[in-house]
Tab-separated table of C-alpha atoms and ligand atoms in Angstrom:
chain	number	residue	atom	x	y	z
F	9	UNK	CA	-85.702	-6.344	-297.970
F	10	UNK	CA	-88.679	-8.484	-298.234
F	11	UNK	CA	-88.584	-11.782	-296.228
F	12	UNK	CA	-88.910	-15.069	-298.165
F	13	UNK	CA	-92.567	-15.662	-297.173
F	14	UNK	CA	-93.840	-12.183	-298.263
F	15	UNK	CA	-91.878	-12.589	-301.462
F	16	UNK	CA	-93.541	-15.928	-302.148
F	17	UNK	CA	-96.950	-14.525	-301.155
F	18	UNK	CA	-96.285	-11.686	-303.725
F	19	UNK	CA	-95.302	-13.997	-306.601
F	20	UNK	CA	-98.107	-16.432	-305.869
F	21	UNK	CA	-100.566	-13.538	-305.771
F	22	UNK	CA	-99.388	-12.396	-309.310
F	23	UNK	CA	-99.923	-15.835	-310.848
F	24	UNK	CA	-102.995	-17.709	-311.950
F	25	UNK	CA	-103.610	-18.976	-308.610
F	26	UNK	CA	-106.432	-21.318	-309.640
F	27	UNK	CA	-103.946	-23.377	-311.622
F	28	UNK	CA	-103.625	-26.839	-310.124
F	29	UNK	CA	-100.326	-28.583	-309.571
F	30	UNK	CA	-99.644	-32.124	-308.506
F	31	UNK	CA	-96.338	-33.206	-306.941
F	32	UNK	CA	-95.273	-36.936	-306.971
F	33	UNK	CA	-92.286	-38.042	-305.170
F	34	UNK	CA	-90.563	-41.188	-306.477
F	35	UNK	CA	-88.663	-43.067	-303.876
F	36	UNK	CA	-87.152	-46.516	-303.186
F	37	UNK	CA	-85.376	-48.441	-300.503
F	38	UNK	CA	-82.698	-50.093	-302.562
F	39	UNK	CA	-80.834	-48.261	-305.379
F	40	UNK	CA	-80.893	-49.241	-309.003
F	41	UNK	CA	-84.398	-50.603	-309.042
F	42	UNK	CA	-85.439	-48.257	-311.779
F	43	UNK	CA	-86.711	-45.026	-310.358
F	44	UNK	CA	-85.053	-42.538	-312.744
F	45	UNK	CA	-86.034	-44.683	-315.710
F	46	UNK	CA	-89.730	-44.699	-314.589
F	47	UNK	CA	-89.710	-41.045	-313.548
F	48	UNK	CA	-88.438	-39.963	-317.087
F	49	UNK	CA	-90.828	-42.182	-319.034
F	50	UNK	CA	-93.747	-41.279	-316.805
F	51	UNK	CA	-92.911	-37.688	-317.330
F	52	UNK	CA	-92.786	-38.056	-321.055
F	53	UNK	CA	-96.090	-39.976	-321.373
F	54	UNK	CA	-97.847	-37.563	-319.048
F	55	UNK	CA	-96.739	-34.701	-321.041
F	56	UNK	CA	-97.877	-36.434	-324.196
F	57	UNK	CA	-101.270	-37.018	-322.599
F	58	UNK	CA	-101.589	-33.207	-322.324
F	59	UNK	CA	-100.102	-32.307	-318.930
F	60	UNK	CA	-97.410	-29.832	-318.488
F	61	UNK	CA	-94.628	-31.743	-316.606
F	62	UNK	CA	-91.521	-30.694	-314.704
F	63	UNK	CA	-89.097	-33.477	-313.643
F	64	UNK	CA	-86.951	-32.537	-310.675
F	65	UNK	CA	-83.844	-34.839	-310.562
F	66	UNK	CA	-83.358	-34.567	-306.767
F	67	UNK	CA	-80.800	-37.372	-306.499
F	68	UNK	CA	-78.488	-34.620	-305.300
F	69	UNK	CA	-74.788	-35.266	-305.973
F	70	UNK	CA	-75.568	-38.310	-308.091
F	71	UNK	CA	-78.043	-36.988	-310.578
F	72	UNK	CA	-78.313	-38.826	-313.896
F	73	UNK	CA	-81.802	-38.096	-315.405
F	74	UNK	CA	-80.099	-35.734	-317.849
F	75	UNK	CA	-77.505	-38.349	-318.866
F	76	UNK	CA	-80.394	-40.871	-319.555
F	77	UNK	CA	-81.954	-38.152	-321.688
F	78	UNK	CA	-78.791	-37.288	-323.436
F	79	UNK	CA	-79.028	-33.627	-322.643
F	80	UNK	CA	-76.521	-31.274	-321.094
F	81	UNK	CA	-77.253	-29.701	-317.851
F	82	UNK	CA	-74.624	-26.991	-317.366
F	83	UNK	CA	-76.481	-25.365	-314.510
F	84	UNK	CA	-77.755	-27.638	-311.801
F	85	UNK	CA	-79.509	-27.389	-308.398
F	86	UNK	CA	-76.235	-26.974	-306.669
F	87	UNK	CA	-75.515	-23.663	-308.340
F	88	UNK	CA	-79.047	-22.569	-307.085
F	89	UNK	CA	-78.084	-23.660	-303.592
F	90	UNK	CA	-74.820	-21.664	-303.787
F	91	UNK	CA	-76.845	-18.756	-304.819
F	92	UNK	CA	-75.336	-18.436	-308.261
F	93	UNK	CA	-78.534	-19.046	-310.156
F	94	UNK	CA	-82.322	-18.700	-309.623
F	95	UNK	CA	-84.364	-21.896	-310.064
F	96	UNK	CA	-86.022	-20.641	-313.167
F	97	UNK	CA	-82.585	-20.076	-314.877
F	98	UNK	CA	-81.727	-23.817	-314.620
F	99	UNK	CA	-84.775	-25.346	-316.110
F	100	UNK	CA	-83.765	-27.338	-319.246
F	101	UNK	CA	-86.001	-28.521	-322.173
F	102	UNK	CA	-86.332	-32.381	-322.371
F	103	UNK	CA	-88.010	-34.486	-324.978
F	104	UNK	CA	-91.664	-33.698	-325.873
F	105	UNK	CA	-91.516	-30.456	-323.880
F	106	UNK	CA	-90.966	-32.043	-320.537
F	107	UNK	CA	-88.922	-29.462	-318.430
F	108	UNK	CA	-86.188	-30.832	-316.255
F	109	UNK	CA	-84.154	-29.543	-313.274
F	110	UNK	CA	-81.134	-31.462	-312.562
F	111	UNK	CA	-79.691	-32.111	-309.014
F	112	UNK	CA	-76.013	-31.853	-309.737
F	113	UNK	CA	-73.045	-34.152	-309.462
F	114	UNK	CA	-70.755	-32.531	-307.006
F	115	UNK	CA	-70.711	-34.954	-304.125
F	116	UNK	CA	-68.501	-32.796	-302.056
F	117	UNK	CA	-70.905	-29.939	-301.957
F	118	UNK	CA	-73.545	-32.140	-300.490
F	119	UNK	CA	-72.033	-31.908	-297.045
F	120	UNK	CA	-73.139	-28.271	-296.986
F	121	UNK	CA	-76.670	-28.975	-298.114
F	122	UNK	CA	-78.685	-27.922	-295.145
F	123	UNK	CA	-82.341	-27.930	-294.504
F	124	UNK	CA	-82.701	-24.162	-294.986
F	125	UNK	CA	-81.209	-24.391	-298.612
F	126	UNK	CA	-83.697	-27.207	-299.319
F	127	UNK	CA	-86.489	-25.163	-298.155
F	128	UNK	CA	-85.456	-22.539	-300.693
F	129	UNK	CA	-85.696	-25.011	-303.347
F	130	UNK	CA	-89.293	-25.987	-302.484
F	131	UNK	CA	-90.247	-22.208	-302.109
F	132	UNK	CA	-88.887	-21.428	-305.564
F	133	UNK	CA	-90.548	-24.512	-307.085
F	134	UNK	CA	-94.003	-23.080	-306.354
F	135	UNK	CA	-93.050	-19.881	-308.114
F	136	UNK	CA	-92.096	-21.728	-311.247
F	137	UNK	CA	-94.140	-22.104	-314.400
F	138	UNK	CA	-97.563	-23.342	-314.591
F	139	UNK	CA	-96.926	-27.005	-314.275
F	140	UNK	CA	-99.724	-29.555	-313.880
F	141	UNK	CA	-97.542	-32.263	-312.530
F	142	UNK	CA	-94.074	-32.256	-310.792
F	143	UNK	CA	-92.244	-35.654	-310.625
F	144	UNK	CA	-89.417	-35.565	-308.163
F	145	UNK	CA	-86.901	-38.381	-308.723
F	146	UNK	CA	-85.132	-39.016	-305.427
F	147	UNK	CA	-81.855	-40.960	-304.562
F	148	UNK	CA	-82.288	-44.410	-302.964
F	149	UNK	CA	-83.108	-44.767	-299.327
F	150	UNK	CA	-83.949	-42.174	-296.750
F	151	UNK	CA	-82.063	-38.954	-296.744
F	152	UNK	CA	-82.797	-35.538	-295.521
F	153	UNK	CA	-83.608	-34.574	-299.018
F	154	UNK	CA	-86.062	-37.244	-300.063
F	155	UNK	CA	-87.826	-36.959	-296.640
F	156	UNK	CA	-88.500	-33.358	-297.104
F	157	UNK	CA	-89.594	-33.768	-300.785
F	158	UNK	CA	-91.671	-36.823	-299.910
F	159	UNK	CA	-93.480	-35.167	-296.869
F	160	UNK	CA	-94.276	-32.230	-299.167
F	161	UNK	CA	-95.457	-34.237	-302.204
F	162	UNK	CA	-99.089	-34.932	-302.764
F	163	UNK	CA	-98.424	-38.626	-303.666
F	164	UNK	CA	-95.427	-40.913	-303.052
F	165	UNK	CA	-94.556	-43.562	-305.634
F	166	UNK	CA	-92.342	-46.311	-304.222
F	167	UNK	CA	-90.532	-48.325	-306.851
F	168	UNK	CA	-89.262	-51.767	-306.082
F	169	UNK	CA	-88.215	-54.988	-307.972
F	170	UNK	CA	-89.504	-58.420	-306.774
F	171	UNK	CA	-86.156	-59.275	-305.344
F	172	UNK	CA	-86.428	-60.091	-301.720
F	173	UNK	CA	-83.660	-57.614	-300.833
F	174	UNK	CA	-85.491	-54.865	-302.726
F	175	UNK	CA	-88.787	-55.791	-301.152
F	176	UNK	CA	-87.277	-55.838	-297.723
F	177	UNK	CA	-85.781	-52.176	-298.257
F	178	UNK	CA	-89.175	-51.087	-299.683
F	179	UNK	CA	-90.891	-52.397	-296.522
F	180	UNK	CA	-88.390	-50.472	-294.378
F	181	UNK	CA	-89.157	-47.275	-296.267
F	182	UNK	CA	-92.911	-47.824	-295.865
F	183	UNK	CA	-92.399	-48.474	-292.112
F	184	UNK	CA	-90.395	-45.214	-291.694
F	185	UNK	CA	-93.164	-43.169	-293.481
F	186	UNK	CA	-95.774	-44.864	-291.403
F	187	UNK	CA	-94.024	-44.666	-287.953
F	188	UNK	CA	-93.088	-41.027	-288.395
F	189	UNK	CA	-96.587	-40.296	-289.869
F	190	UNK	CA	-95.061	-38.673	-292.803
F	191	UNK	CA	-97.627	-40.314	-295.200
F	192	UNK	CA	-100.900	-42.096	-294.770
F	193	UNK	CA	-100.934	-43.652	-298.219
F	194	UNK	CA	-98.446	-44.812	-300.849
F	195	UNK	CA	-98.483	-46.011	-304.354
F	196	UNK	CA	-96.312	-48.801	-305.498
F	197	UNK	CA	-94.711	-49.929	-308.828
F	198	UNK	CA	-93.091	-53.354	-309.129
F	199	UNK	CA	-90.459	-52.747	-311.840
F	200	UNK	CA	-88.325	-55.512	-313.636
F	201	UNK	CA	-90.885	-58.247	-313.330
F	202	UNK	CA	-90.480	-61.398	-315.540
F	203	UNK	CA	-94.295	-62.120	-315.528
F	204	UNK	CA	-97.348	-60.677	-314.040
F	205	UNK	CA	-97.734	-63.247	-311.356
F	206	UNK	CA	-94.193	-62.486	-310.065
F	207	UNK	CA	-95.237	-58.923	-309.889
F	208	UNK	CA	-98.590	-59.613	-308.186
F	209	UNK	CA	-96.901	-61.850	-305.594
F	210	UNK	CA	-94.346	-59.133	-304.704
F	211	UNK	CA	-96.939	-56.496	-304.363
F	212	UNK	CA	-99.200	-58.796	-302.301
F	213	UNK	CA	-96.204	-59.494	-299.878
F	214	UNK	CA	-95.822	-55.597	-299.375
F	215	UNK	CA	-99.668	-55.144	-299.082
F	216	UNK	CA	-100.060	-58.024	-296.474
F	217	UNK	CA	-97.138	-56.961	-294.382
F	218	UNK	CA	-98.273	-53.269	-294.485
F	219	UNK	CA	-101.697	-54.276	-293.529
F	220	UNK	CA	-100.423	-56.331	-290.720
F	221	UNK	CA	-97.893	-54.140	-289.142
F	222	UNK	CA	-98.184	-50.574	-290.588
F	223	UNK	CA	-100.766	-47.907	-290.491
F	224	UNK	CA	-100.460	-46.860	-294.040
F	225	UNK	CA	-102.737	-47.451	-297.200
F	226	UNK	CA	-101.019	-49.125	-300.065
F	227	UNK	CA	-102.151	-49.215	-303.778
F	228	UNK	CA	-100.651	-50.890	-306.747
F	229	UNK	CA	-99.960	-48.417	-309.624
F	230	UNK	CA	-98.659	-51.148	-311.846
F	231	UNK	CA	-96.032	-53.483	-312.977
F	232	UNK	CA	-93.184	-52.894	-315.450
F	233	UNK	CA	-91.642	-55.916	-317.208
F	234	UNK	CA	-87.943	-56.611	-317.238
F	235	UNK	CA	-87.275	-55.558	-320.839
F	236	UNK	CA	-84.047	-55.602	-322.678
F	237	UNK	CA	-85.136	-52.344	-324.562
F	238	UNK	CA	-84.967	-50.338	-321.388
F	239	UNK	CA	-81.193	-50.909	-321.024
F	240	UNK	CA	-80.829	-50.347	-324.951
F	241	UNK	CA	-82.858	-47.079	-324.604
F	242	UNK	CA	-80.520	-45.887	-321.762
F	243	UNK	CA	-77.456	-46.774	-323.869
F	244	UNK	CA	-79.001	-44.648	-326.664
F	245	UNK	CA	-79.894	-41.924	-324.169
F	246	UNK	CA	-83.509	-41.749	-325.279
F	247	UNK	CA	-86.681	-42.414	-323.191
F	248	UNK	CA	-87.843	-45.986	-323.908
F	249	UNK	CA	-91.282	-44.813	-324.552
F	250	UNK	CA	-90.125	-42.616	-327.434
F	251	UNK	CA	-87.427	-44.942	-328.769
F	252	UNK	CA	-89.225	-48.219	-328.288
F	253	UNK	CA	-92.890	-47.377	-327.946
F	254	UNK	CA	-94.142	-50.792	-328.620
F	255	UNK	CA	-91.851	-52.505	-326.070
F	256	UNK	CA	-93.480	-54.196	-323.218
F	257	UNK	CA	-91.919	-51.790	-320.679
F	258	UNK	CA	-93.371	-48.803	-322.787
F	259	UNK	CA	-96.737	-50.432	-322.783
F	260	UNK	CA	-96.541	-50.840	-319.012
F	261	UNK	CA	-95.447	-47.170	-318.454
F	262	UNK	CA	-98.436	-45.928	-320.603
F	263	UNK	CA	-100.834	-47.936	-318.538
F	264	UNK	CA	-99.377	-46.523	-315.352
F	265	UNK	CA	-99.602	-42.905	-316.784
F	266	UNK	CA	-103.338	-43.566	-317.623
F	267	UNK	CA	-103.816	-44.943	-314.253
F	268	UNK	CA	-102.150	-41.876	-312.585
F	269	UNK	CA	-104.523	-39.470	-314.501
F	270	UNK	CA	-107.529	-41.556	-314.205
F	271	UNK	CA	-106.999	-42.165	-310.455
F	272	UNK	CA	-109.923	-40.758	-308.398
F	273	UNK	CA	-107.122	-39.348	-306.142
F	274	UNK	CA	-105.757	-37.348	-308.990
F	275	UNK	CA	-108.045	-34.335	-308.460
F	276	UNK	CA	-108.630	-35.012	-304.789
F	277	UNK	CA	-105.040	-34.396	-303.615
F	278	UNK	CA	-104.391	-31.593	-306.089
F	279	UNK	CA	-103.515	-27.983	-304.903
F	280	UNK	CA	-103.657	-24.837	-306.717
F	281	UNK	CA	-100.784	-22.513	-306.623
F	282	UNK	CA	-102.178	-20.434	-303.889
F	283	UNK	CA	-102.862	-23.444	-301.567
F	284	UNK	CA	-99.458	-24.717	-302.434
F	285	UNK	CA	-97.845	-21.480	-301.606
F	286	UNK	CA	-99.602	-21.293	-298.323
F	287	UNK	CA	-98.722	-24.839	-297.542
F	288	UNK	CA	-95.051	-23.918	-298.066
F	289	UNK	CA	-95.381	-20.884	-295.892
F	290	UNK	CA	-97.084	-22.996	-293.178
F	291	UNK	CA	-94.575	-25.723	-293.610
F	292	UNK	CA	-91.368	-23.706	-293.553
F	293	UNK	CA	-92.504	-20.249	-292.140
A	324	LIG	N1	-87.851	-52.534	-316.608
A	324	LIG	C1	-86.696	-52.700	-316.815
A	324	LIG	N2	-86.079	-53.679	-317.466
A	324	LIG	C2	-84.869	-53.861	-317.750
A	324	LIG	N3	-83.887	-53.199	-317.116
A	324	LIG	C3	-84.315	-52.245	-316.332
A	324	LIG	C4	-85.735	-51.858	-316.096
A	324	LIG	N4	-85.705	-50.798	-315.356
A	324	LIG	C5	-84.480	-50.483	-314.867
A	324	LIG	N5	-83.556	-51.279	-315.469
A	324	LIG	C6	-82.127	-51.192	-315.380
A	324	LIG	O1	-81.790	-50.860	-314.042
A	324	LIG	C7	-80.763	-49.849	-314.097
A	324	LIG	C8	-81.078	-48.895	-312.962
A	324	LIG	O2	-82.204	-48.072	-313.383
A	324	LIG	P1	-82.348	-46.577	-312.751
A	324	LIG	O3	-83.556	-45.995	-313.309
A	324	LIG	O4	-81.137	-45.812	-312.903
A	324	LIG	O5	-82.626	-46.961	-311.136
A	324	LIG	P2	-82.556	-45.971	-309.930
A	324	LIG	O6	-82.996	-44.683	-310.344
A	324	LIG	O7	-83.598	-46.659	-309.006
A	324	LIG	O8	-81.172	-46.206	-309.286
A	324	LIG	C9	-80.892	-49.230	-315.482
A	324	LIG	O9	-79.638	-48.771	-315.987
A	324	LIG	C10	-81.543	-50.220	-316.384
A	324	LIG	O10	-80.499	-50.913	-317.152
A	325	LIG	MG1	-81.931	-42.714	-310.066
């Protein structure tokens, strides 16, 4: 039987290896700050802007992106980890053609999620379709999963609200990424702001503390206003950018999507499938 690495090499060599793929890991310190909502709406907008997007709901055991989208996810990542399905069999179609892989909701199985199985997910990911962008929506805080996905991603997007508790937890995450040298730069979205100056103030606090105490580059990706239509769209199980395209939150997310694609880092950090495959092989052996 072929070993994993040679199987991967084989698959990668059959694909259009010049195709570029960019992986974003969306994280937060505190829970409930809006990661999933931002991930979904960013995915939809980026897809509308011409990118082929995969949304990976990696909040293992607590996944809810499919619920926010109002779509059934009969087969989830846990079934892949158990060996019942291949990763490509559990991809579901989301709005605007965004593909979705859902993490699963069986908390009890989580105890068995070891690093080896997680590696399998990442290995299979690079063999999937020709995505331009993969957005990984993580659970809150630092877990084994979010750390692996985050280390592996090209870019990390840290979501926080302006609340002091959320800012403190965001700082703790930045500190961990910096101290363990997992990432040298991070992009920040301040969500649920009541006005722009509140958002800027929150961002500046993070920036200044990071500059003073941490060895990590911080960049602001944007602000999303606290908008009643976000809650409404979640109740209606539709992405806010589709259900309420003219709402403030939708306009903010569109601006952030433009910034993501217009970013000078967008093409810099990108890997093609061959590089990504090699990186996984180097990383995991
Ligand atoms: N910009 C926003 N304006 C208003 N409410 C928001 C906004 N972003 C998120 N929310 C609310 O916060 C809740 C948590 O969002 P969610 O995306 O599930 O957070 P997380 O994935 O970080 O746990 C949502 O149910 C929604 O009602
Ligand atoms: Mg979430």
